[in-house]
JSON list of C-alpha atoms in Angstrom, two decimals:
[
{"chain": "A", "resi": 1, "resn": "UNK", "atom": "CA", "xyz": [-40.92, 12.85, 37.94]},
{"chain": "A", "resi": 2, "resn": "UNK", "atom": "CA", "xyz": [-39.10, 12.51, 34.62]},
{"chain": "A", "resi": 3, "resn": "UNK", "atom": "CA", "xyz": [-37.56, 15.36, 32.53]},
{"chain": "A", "resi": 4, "resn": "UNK", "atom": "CA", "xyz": [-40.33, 14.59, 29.81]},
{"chain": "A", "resi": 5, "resn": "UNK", "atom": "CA", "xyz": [-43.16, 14.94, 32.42]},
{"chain": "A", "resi": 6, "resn": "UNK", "atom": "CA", "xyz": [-42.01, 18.52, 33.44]},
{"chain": "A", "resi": 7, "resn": "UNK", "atom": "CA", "xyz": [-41.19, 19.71, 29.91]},
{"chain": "A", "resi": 8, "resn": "UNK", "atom": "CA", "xyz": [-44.84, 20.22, 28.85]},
{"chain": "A", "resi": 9, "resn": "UNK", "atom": "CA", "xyz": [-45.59, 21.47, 32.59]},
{"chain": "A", "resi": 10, "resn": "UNK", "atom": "CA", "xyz": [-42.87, 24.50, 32.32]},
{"chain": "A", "resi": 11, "resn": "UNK", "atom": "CA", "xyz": [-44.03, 24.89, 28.51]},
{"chain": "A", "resi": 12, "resn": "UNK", "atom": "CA", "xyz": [-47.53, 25.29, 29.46]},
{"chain": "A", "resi": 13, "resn": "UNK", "atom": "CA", "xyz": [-46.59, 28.06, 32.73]},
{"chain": "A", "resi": 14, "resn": "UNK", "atom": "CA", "xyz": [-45.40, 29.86, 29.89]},
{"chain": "A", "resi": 15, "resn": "UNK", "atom": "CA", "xyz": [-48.39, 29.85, 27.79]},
{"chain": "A", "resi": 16, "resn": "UNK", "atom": "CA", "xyz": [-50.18, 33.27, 28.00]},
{"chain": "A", "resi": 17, "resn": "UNK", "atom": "CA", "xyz": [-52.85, 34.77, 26.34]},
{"chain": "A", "resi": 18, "resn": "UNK", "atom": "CA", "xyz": [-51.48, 37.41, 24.80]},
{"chain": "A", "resi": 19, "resn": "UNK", "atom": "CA", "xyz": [-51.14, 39.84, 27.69]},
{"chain": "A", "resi": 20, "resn": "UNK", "atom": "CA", "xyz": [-48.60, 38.02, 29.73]},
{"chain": "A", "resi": 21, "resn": "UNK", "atom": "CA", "xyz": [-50.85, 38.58, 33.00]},
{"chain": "A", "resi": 22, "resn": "UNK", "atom": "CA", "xyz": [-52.30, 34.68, 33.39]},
{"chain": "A", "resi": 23, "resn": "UNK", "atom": "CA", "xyz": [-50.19, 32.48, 35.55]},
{"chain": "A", "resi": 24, "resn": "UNK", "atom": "CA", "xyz": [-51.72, 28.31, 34.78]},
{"chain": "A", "resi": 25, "resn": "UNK", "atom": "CA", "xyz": [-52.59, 27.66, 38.57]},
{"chain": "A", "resi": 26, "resn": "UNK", "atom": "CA", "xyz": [-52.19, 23.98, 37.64]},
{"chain": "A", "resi": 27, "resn": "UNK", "atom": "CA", "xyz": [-49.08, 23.53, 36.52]},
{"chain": "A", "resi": 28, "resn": "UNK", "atom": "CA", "xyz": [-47.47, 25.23, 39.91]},
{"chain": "A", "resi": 29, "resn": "UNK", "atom": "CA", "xyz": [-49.87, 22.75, 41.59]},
{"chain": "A", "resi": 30, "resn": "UNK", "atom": "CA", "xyz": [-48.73, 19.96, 39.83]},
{"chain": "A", "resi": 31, "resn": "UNK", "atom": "CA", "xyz": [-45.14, 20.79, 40.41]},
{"chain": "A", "resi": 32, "resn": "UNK", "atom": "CA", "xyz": [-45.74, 21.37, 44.01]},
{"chain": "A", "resi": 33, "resn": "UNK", "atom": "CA", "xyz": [-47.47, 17.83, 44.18]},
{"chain": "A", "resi": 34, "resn": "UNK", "atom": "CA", "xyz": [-44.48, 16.54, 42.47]},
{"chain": "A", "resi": 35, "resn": "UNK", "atom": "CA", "xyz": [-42.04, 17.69, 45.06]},
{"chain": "A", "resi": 36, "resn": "UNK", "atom": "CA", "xyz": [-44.45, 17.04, 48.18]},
{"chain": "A", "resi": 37, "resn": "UNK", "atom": "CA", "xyz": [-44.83, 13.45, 47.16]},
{"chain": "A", "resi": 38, "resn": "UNK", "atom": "CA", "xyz": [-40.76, 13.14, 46.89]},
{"chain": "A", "resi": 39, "resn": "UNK", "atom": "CA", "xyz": [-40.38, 14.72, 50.23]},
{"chain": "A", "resi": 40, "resn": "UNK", "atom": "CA", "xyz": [-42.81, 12.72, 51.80]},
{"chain": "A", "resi": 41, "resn": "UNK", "atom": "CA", "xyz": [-41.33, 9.59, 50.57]},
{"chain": "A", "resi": 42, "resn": "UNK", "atom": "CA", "xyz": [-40.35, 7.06, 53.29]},
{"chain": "A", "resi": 43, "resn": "UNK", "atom": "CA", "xyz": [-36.90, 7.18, 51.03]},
{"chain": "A", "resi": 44, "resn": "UNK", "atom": "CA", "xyz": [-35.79, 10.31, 50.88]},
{"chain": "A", "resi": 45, "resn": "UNK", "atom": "CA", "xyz": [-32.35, 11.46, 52.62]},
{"chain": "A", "resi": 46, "resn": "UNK", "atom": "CA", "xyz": [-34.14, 13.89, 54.80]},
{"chain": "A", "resi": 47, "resn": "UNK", "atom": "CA", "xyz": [-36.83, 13.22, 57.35]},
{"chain": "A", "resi": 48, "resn": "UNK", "atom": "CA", "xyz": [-38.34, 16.23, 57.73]},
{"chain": "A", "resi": 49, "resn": "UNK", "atom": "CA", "xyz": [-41.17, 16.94, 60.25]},
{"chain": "A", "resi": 50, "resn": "UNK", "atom": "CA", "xyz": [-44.86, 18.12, 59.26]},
{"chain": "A", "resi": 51, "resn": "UNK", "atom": "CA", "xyz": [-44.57, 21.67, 59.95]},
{"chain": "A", "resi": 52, "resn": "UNK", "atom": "CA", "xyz": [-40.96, 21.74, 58.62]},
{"chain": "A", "resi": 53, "resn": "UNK", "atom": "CA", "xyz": [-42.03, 20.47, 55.17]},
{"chain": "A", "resi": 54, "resn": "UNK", "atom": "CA", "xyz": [-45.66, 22.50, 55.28]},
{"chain": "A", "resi": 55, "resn": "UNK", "atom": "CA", "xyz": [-42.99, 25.59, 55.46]},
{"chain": "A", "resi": 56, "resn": "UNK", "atom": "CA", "xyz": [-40.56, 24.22, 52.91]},
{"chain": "A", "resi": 57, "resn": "UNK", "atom": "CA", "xyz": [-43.72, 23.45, 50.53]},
{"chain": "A", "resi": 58, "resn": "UNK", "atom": "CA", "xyz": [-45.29, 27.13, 50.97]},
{"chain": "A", "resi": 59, "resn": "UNK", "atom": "CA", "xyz": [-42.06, 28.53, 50.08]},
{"chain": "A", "resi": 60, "resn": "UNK", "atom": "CA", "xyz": [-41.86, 26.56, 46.97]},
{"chain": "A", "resi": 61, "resn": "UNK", "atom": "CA", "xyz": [-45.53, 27.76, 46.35]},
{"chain": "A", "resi": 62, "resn": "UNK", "atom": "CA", "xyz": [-44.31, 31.17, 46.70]},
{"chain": "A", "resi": 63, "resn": "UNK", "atom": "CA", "xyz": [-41.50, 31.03, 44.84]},
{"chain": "A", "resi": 64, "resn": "UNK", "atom": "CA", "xyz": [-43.33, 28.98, 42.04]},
{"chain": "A", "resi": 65, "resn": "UNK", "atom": "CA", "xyz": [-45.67, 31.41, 41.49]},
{"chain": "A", "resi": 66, "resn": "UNK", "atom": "CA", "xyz": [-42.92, 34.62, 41.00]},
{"chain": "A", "resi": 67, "resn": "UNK", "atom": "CA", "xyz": [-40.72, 32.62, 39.06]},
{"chain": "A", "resi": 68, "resn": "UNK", "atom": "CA", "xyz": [-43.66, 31.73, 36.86]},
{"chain": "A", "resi": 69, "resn": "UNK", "atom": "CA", "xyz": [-44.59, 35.55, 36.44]},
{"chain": "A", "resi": 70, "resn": "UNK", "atom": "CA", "xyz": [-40.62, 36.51, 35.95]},
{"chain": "A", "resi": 71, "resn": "UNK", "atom": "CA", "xyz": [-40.54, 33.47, 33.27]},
{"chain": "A", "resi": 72, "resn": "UNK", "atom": "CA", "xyz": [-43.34, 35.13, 31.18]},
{"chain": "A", "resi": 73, "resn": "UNK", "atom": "CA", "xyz": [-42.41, 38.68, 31.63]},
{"chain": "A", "resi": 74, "resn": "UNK", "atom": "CA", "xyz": [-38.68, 37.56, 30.13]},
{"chain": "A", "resi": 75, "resn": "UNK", "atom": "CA", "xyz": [-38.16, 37.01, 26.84]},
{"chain": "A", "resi": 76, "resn": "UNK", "atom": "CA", "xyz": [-35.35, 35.03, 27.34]},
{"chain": "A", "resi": 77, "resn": "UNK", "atom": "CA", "xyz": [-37.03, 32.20, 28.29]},
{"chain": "A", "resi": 78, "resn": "UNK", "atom": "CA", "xyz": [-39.63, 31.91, 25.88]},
{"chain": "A", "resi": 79, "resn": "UNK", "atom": "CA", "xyz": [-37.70, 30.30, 23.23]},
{"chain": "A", "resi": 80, "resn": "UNK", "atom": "CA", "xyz": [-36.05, 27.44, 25.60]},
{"chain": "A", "resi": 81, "resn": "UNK", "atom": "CA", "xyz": [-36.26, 23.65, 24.56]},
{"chain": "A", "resi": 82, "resn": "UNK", "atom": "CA", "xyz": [-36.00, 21.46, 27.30]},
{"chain": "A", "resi": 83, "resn": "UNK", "atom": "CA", "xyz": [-35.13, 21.63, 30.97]},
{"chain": "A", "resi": 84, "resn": "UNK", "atom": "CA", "xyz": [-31.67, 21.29, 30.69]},
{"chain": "A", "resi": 85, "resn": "UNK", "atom": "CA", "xyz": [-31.75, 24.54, 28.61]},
{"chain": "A", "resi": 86, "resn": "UNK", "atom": "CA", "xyz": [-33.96, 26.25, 31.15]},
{"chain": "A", "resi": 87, "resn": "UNK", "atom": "CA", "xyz": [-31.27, 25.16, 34.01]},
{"chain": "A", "resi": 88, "resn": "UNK", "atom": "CA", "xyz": [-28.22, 26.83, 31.94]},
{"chain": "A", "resi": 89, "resn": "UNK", "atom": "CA", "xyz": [-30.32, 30.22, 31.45]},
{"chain": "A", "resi": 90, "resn": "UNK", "atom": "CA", "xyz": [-31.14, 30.14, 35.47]},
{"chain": "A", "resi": 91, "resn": "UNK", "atom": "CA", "xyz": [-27.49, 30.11, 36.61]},
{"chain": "A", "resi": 92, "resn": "UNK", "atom": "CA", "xyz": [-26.73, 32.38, 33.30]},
{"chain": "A", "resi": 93, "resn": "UNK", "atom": "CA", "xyz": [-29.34, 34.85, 34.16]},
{"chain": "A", "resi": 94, "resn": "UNK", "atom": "CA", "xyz": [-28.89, 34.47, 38.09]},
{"chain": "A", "resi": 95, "resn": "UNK", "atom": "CA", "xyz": [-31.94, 33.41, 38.83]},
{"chain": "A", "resi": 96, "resn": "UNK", "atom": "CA", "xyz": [-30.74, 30.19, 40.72]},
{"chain": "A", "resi": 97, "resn": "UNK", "atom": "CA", "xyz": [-29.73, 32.66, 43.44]},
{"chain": "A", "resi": 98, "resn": "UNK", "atom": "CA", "xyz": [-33.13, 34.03, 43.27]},
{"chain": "A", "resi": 99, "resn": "UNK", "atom": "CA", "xyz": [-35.30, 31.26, 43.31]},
{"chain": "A", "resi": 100, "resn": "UNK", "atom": "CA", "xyz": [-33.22, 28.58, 45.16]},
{"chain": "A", "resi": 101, "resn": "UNK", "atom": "CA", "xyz": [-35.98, 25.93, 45.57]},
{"chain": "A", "resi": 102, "resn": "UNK", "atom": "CA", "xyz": [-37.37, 26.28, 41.88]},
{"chain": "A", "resi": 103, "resn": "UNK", "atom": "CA", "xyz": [-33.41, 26.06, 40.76]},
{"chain": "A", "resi": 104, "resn": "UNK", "atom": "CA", "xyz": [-33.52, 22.61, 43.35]},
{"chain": "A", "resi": 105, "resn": "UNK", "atom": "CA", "xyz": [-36.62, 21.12, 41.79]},
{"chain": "A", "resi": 106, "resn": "UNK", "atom": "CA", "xyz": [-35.35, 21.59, 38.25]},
{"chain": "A", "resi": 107, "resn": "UNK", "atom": "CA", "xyz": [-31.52, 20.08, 39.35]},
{"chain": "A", "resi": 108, "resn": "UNK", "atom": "CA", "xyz": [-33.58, 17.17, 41.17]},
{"chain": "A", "resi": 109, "resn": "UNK", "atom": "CA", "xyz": [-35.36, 16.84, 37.66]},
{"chain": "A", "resi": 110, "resn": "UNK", "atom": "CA", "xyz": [-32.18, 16.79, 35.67]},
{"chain": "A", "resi": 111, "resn": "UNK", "atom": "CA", "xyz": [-30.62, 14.27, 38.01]},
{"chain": "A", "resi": 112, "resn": "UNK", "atom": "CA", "xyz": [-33.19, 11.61, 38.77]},
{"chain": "A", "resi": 113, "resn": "UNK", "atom": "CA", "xyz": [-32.71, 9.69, 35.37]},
{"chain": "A", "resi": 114, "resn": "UNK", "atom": "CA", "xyz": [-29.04, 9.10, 35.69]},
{"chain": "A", "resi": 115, "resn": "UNK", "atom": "CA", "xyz": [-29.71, 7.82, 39.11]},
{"chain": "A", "resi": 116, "resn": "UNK", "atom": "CA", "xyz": [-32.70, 5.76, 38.40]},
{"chain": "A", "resi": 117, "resn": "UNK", "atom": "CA", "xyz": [-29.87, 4.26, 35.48]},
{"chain": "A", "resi": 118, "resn": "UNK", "atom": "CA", "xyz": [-27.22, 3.96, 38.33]},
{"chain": "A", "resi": 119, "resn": "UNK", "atom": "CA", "xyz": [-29.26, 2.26, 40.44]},
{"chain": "A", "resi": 120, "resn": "UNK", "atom": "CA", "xyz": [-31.06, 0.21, 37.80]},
{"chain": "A", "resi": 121, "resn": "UNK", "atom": "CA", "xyz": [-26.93, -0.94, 36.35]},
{"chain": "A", "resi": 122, "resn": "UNK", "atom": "CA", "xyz": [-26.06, -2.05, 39.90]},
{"chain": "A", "resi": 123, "resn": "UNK", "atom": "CA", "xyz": [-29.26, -4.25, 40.56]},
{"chain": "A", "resi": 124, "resn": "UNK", "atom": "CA", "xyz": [-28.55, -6.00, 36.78]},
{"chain": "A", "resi": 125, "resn": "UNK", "atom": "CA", "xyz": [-24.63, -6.50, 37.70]},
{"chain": "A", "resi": 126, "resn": "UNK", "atom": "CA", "xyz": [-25.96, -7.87, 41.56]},
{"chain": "A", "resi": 127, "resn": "UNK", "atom": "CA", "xyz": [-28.26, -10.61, 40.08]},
{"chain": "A", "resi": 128, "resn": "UNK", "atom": "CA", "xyz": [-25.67, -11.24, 37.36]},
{"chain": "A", "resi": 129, "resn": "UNK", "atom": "CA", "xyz": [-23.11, -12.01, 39.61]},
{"chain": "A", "resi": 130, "resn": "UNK", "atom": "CA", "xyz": [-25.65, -13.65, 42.85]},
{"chain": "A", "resi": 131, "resn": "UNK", "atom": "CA", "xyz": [-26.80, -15.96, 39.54]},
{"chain": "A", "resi": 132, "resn": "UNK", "atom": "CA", "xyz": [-23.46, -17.16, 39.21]},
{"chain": "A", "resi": 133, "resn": "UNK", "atom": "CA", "xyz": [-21.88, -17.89, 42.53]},
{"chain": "A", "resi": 134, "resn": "UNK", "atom": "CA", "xyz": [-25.38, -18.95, 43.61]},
{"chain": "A", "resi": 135, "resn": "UNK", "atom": "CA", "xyz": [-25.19, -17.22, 46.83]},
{"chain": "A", "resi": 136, "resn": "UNK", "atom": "CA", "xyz": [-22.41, -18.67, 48.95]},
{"chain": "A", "resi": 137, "resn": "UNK", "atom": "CA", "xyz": [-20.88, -15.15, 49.73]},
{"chain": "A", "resi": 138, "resn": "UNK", "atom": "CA", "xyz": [-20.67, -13.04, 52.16]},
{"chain": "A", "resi": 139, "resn": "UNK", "atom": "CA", "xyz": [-22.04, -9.56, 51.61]},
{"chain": "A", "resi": 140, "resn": "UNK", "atom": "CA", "xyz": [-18.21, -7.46, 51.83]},
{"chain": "A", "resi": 141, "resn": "UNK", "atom": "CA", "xyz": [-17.12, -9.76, 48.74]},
{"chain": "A", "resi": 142, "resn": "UNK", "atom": "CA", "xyz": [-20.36, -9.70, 46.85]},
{"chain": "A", "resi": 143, "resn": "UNK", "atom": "CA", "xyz": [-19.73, -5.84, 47.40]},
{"chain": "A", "resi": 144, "resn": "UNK", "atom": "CA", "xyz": [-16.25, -6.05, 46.13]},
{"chain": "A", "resi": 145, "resn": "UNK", "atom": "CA", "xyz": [-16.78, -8.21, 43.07]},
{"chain": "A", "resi": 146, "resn": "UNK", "atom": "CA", "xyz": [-19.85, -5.71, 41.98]},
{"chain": "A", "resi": 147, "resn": "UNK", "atom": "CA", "xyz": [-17.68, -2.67, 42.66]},
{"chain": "A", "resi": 148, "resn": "UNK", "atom": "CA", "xyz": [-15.49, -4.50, 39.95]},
{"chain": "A", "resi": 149, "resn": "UNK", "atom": "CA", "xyz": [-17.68, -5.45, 37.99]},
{"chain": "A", "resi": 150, "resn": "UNK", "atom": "CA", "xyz": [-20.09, -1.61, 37.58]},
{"chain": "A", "resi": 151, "resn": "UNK", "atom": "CA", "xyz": [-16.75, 0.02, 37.58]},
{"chain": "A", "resi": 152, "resn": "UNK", "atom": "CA", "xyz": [-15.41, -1.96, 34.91]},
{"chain": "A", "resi": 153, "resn": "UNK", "atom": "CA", "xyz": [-14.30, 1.34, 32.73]},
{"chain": "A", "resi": 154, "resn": "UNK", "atom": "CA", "xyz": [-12.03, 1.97, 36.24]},
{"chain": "A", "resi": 155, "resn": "UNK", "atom": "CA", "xyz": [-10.88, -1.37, 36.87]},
{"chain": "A", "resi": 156, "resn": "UNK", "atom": "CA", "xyz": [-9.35, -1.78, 33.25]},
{"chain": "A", "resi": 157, "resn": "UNK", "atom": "CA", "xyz": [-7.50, 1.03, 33.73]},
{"chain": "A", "resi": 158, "resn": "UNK", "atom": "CA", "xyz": [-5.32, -0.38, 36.65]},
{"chain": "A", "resi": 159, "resn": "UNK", "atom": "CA", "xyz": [-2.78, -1.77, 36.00]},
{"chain": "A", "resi": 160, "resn": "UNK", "atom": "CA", "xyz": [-2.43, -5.63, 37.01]},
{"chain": "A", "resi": 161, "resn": "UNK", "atom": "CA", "xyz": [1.03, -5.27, 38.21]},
{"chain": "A", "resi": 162, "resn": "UNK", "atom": "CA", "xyz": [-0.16, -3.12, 40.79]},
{"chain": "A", "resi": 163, "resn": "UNK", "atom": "CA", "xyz": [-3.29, -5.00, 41.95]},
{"chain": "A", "resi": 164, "resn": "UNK", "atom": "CA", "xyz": [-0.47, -8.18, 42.34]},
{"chain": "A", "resi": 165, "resn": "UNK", "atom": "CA", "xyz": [2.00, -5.68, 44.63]},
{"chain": "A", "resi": 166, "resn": "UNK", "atom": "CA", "xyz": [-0.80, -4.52, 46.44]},
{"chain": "A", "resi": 167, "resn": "UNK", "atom": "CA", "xyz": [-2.17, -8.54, 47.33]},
{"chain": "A", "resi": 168, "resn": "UNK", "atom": "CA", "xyz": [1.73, -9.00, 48.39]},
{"chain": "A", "resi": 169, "resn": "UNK", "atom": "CA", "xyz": [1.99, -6.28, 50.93]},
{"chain": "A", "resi": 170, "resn": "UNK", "atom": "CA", "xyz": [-1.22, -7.65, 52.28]},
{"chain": "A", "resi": 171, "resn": "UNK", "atom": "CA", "xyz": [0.26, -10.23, 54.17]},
{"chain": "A", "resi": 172, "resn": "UNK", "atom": "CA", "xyz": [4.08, -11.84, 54.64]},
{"chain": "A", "resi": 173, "resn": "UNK", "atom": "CA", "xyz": [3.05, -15.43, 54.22]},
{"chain": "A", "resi": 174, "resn": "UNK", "atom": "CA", "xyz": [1.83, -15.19, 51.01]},
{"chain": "A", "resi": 175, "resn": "UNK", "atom": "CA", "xyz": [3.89, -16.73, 48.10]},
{"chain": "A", "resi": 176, "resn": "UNK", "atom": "CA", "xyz": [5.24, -13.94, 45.93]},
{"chain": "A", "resi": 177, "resn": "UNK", "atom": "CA", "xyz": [3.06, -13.73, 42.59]}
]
């Protein structure tokens, strides 16, 4: 779920009618849905069983729901732009400690694009460099070459002298560089 999907979901749990007493029912459920399909993905780090992720989801409900009603009775959070903003007035205002999953959606929120981009920057670099040794290597030194090649910003910054001591130490039979 993308930081521009949730943005108009916490905007509209703080839309009230006047009297601050309505919570929007559907945005908790669509945040819930959000993180029940991500834990339920065959990818994600933690296999969880049924019952243990039924509990995990009814906290979140819980906690969804009062963090919704503490949202609109604060007036500190009215005036908040984006979900970035909304994460620094959680930790400022404690309420990270508070509502611990909520505070967990919103970091999973904040973090997803930068690894979809990771991920997305490896797979480029890996058919890059597959394209251009046409696949006659083994997987440690098509791992090598791509750690090179994504860390490029890194790999500038050593300095070649060093790489060339390094390859000498390696073994005694090589000629000296």
């Amino acid at each position: 779920m993308k930081a521009e999907t949730v943005k108009p979901l916490l905007r509209s749990a703080k839309a009230t009618t006047g009297h601050r007493q309505t919570v929007p029912h559907r945005t908790a459920s669509r945040l819930l849905a959000a993180a029940a399909a991500a834990a339920r993905s065959r990818h994600a780090p933690f296999a969880r069983s049924g019952s243990a992720l039924r509990s995990d989801l009814m906290a979140l409900d819980i906690q969804l729901q009062n963090y919704i009603v503490d949202l609109q009775s604060n007036d500190m959070f009215l005036e908040l732009n984006g979900i970035d903003e909304l994460a620094r007035k959680m930790v400022e205002t404690e309420k990270d400690v508070t509502y611990p999953l909520v505070y967990l959606l919103v970091k999973l929120v904040l973090t997803l694009p930068v690894a979809t981009a990771t991920v997305e920057r490896s797979f480029s670099a890996m058919k890059y460099i597959k394209n251009l040794l046409r696949n006659r290597m083994g997987d440690q030194w098509m791992n090598d070459c791509l750690v090179t090649y994504i860390e490029s910003d890194v790999f500038d910054s050593i300095d070649n002298e060093a790489i060339m001591q390094r390859y000498q130490a390696m073994k005694t039979r090589r000629r000296i560089l």
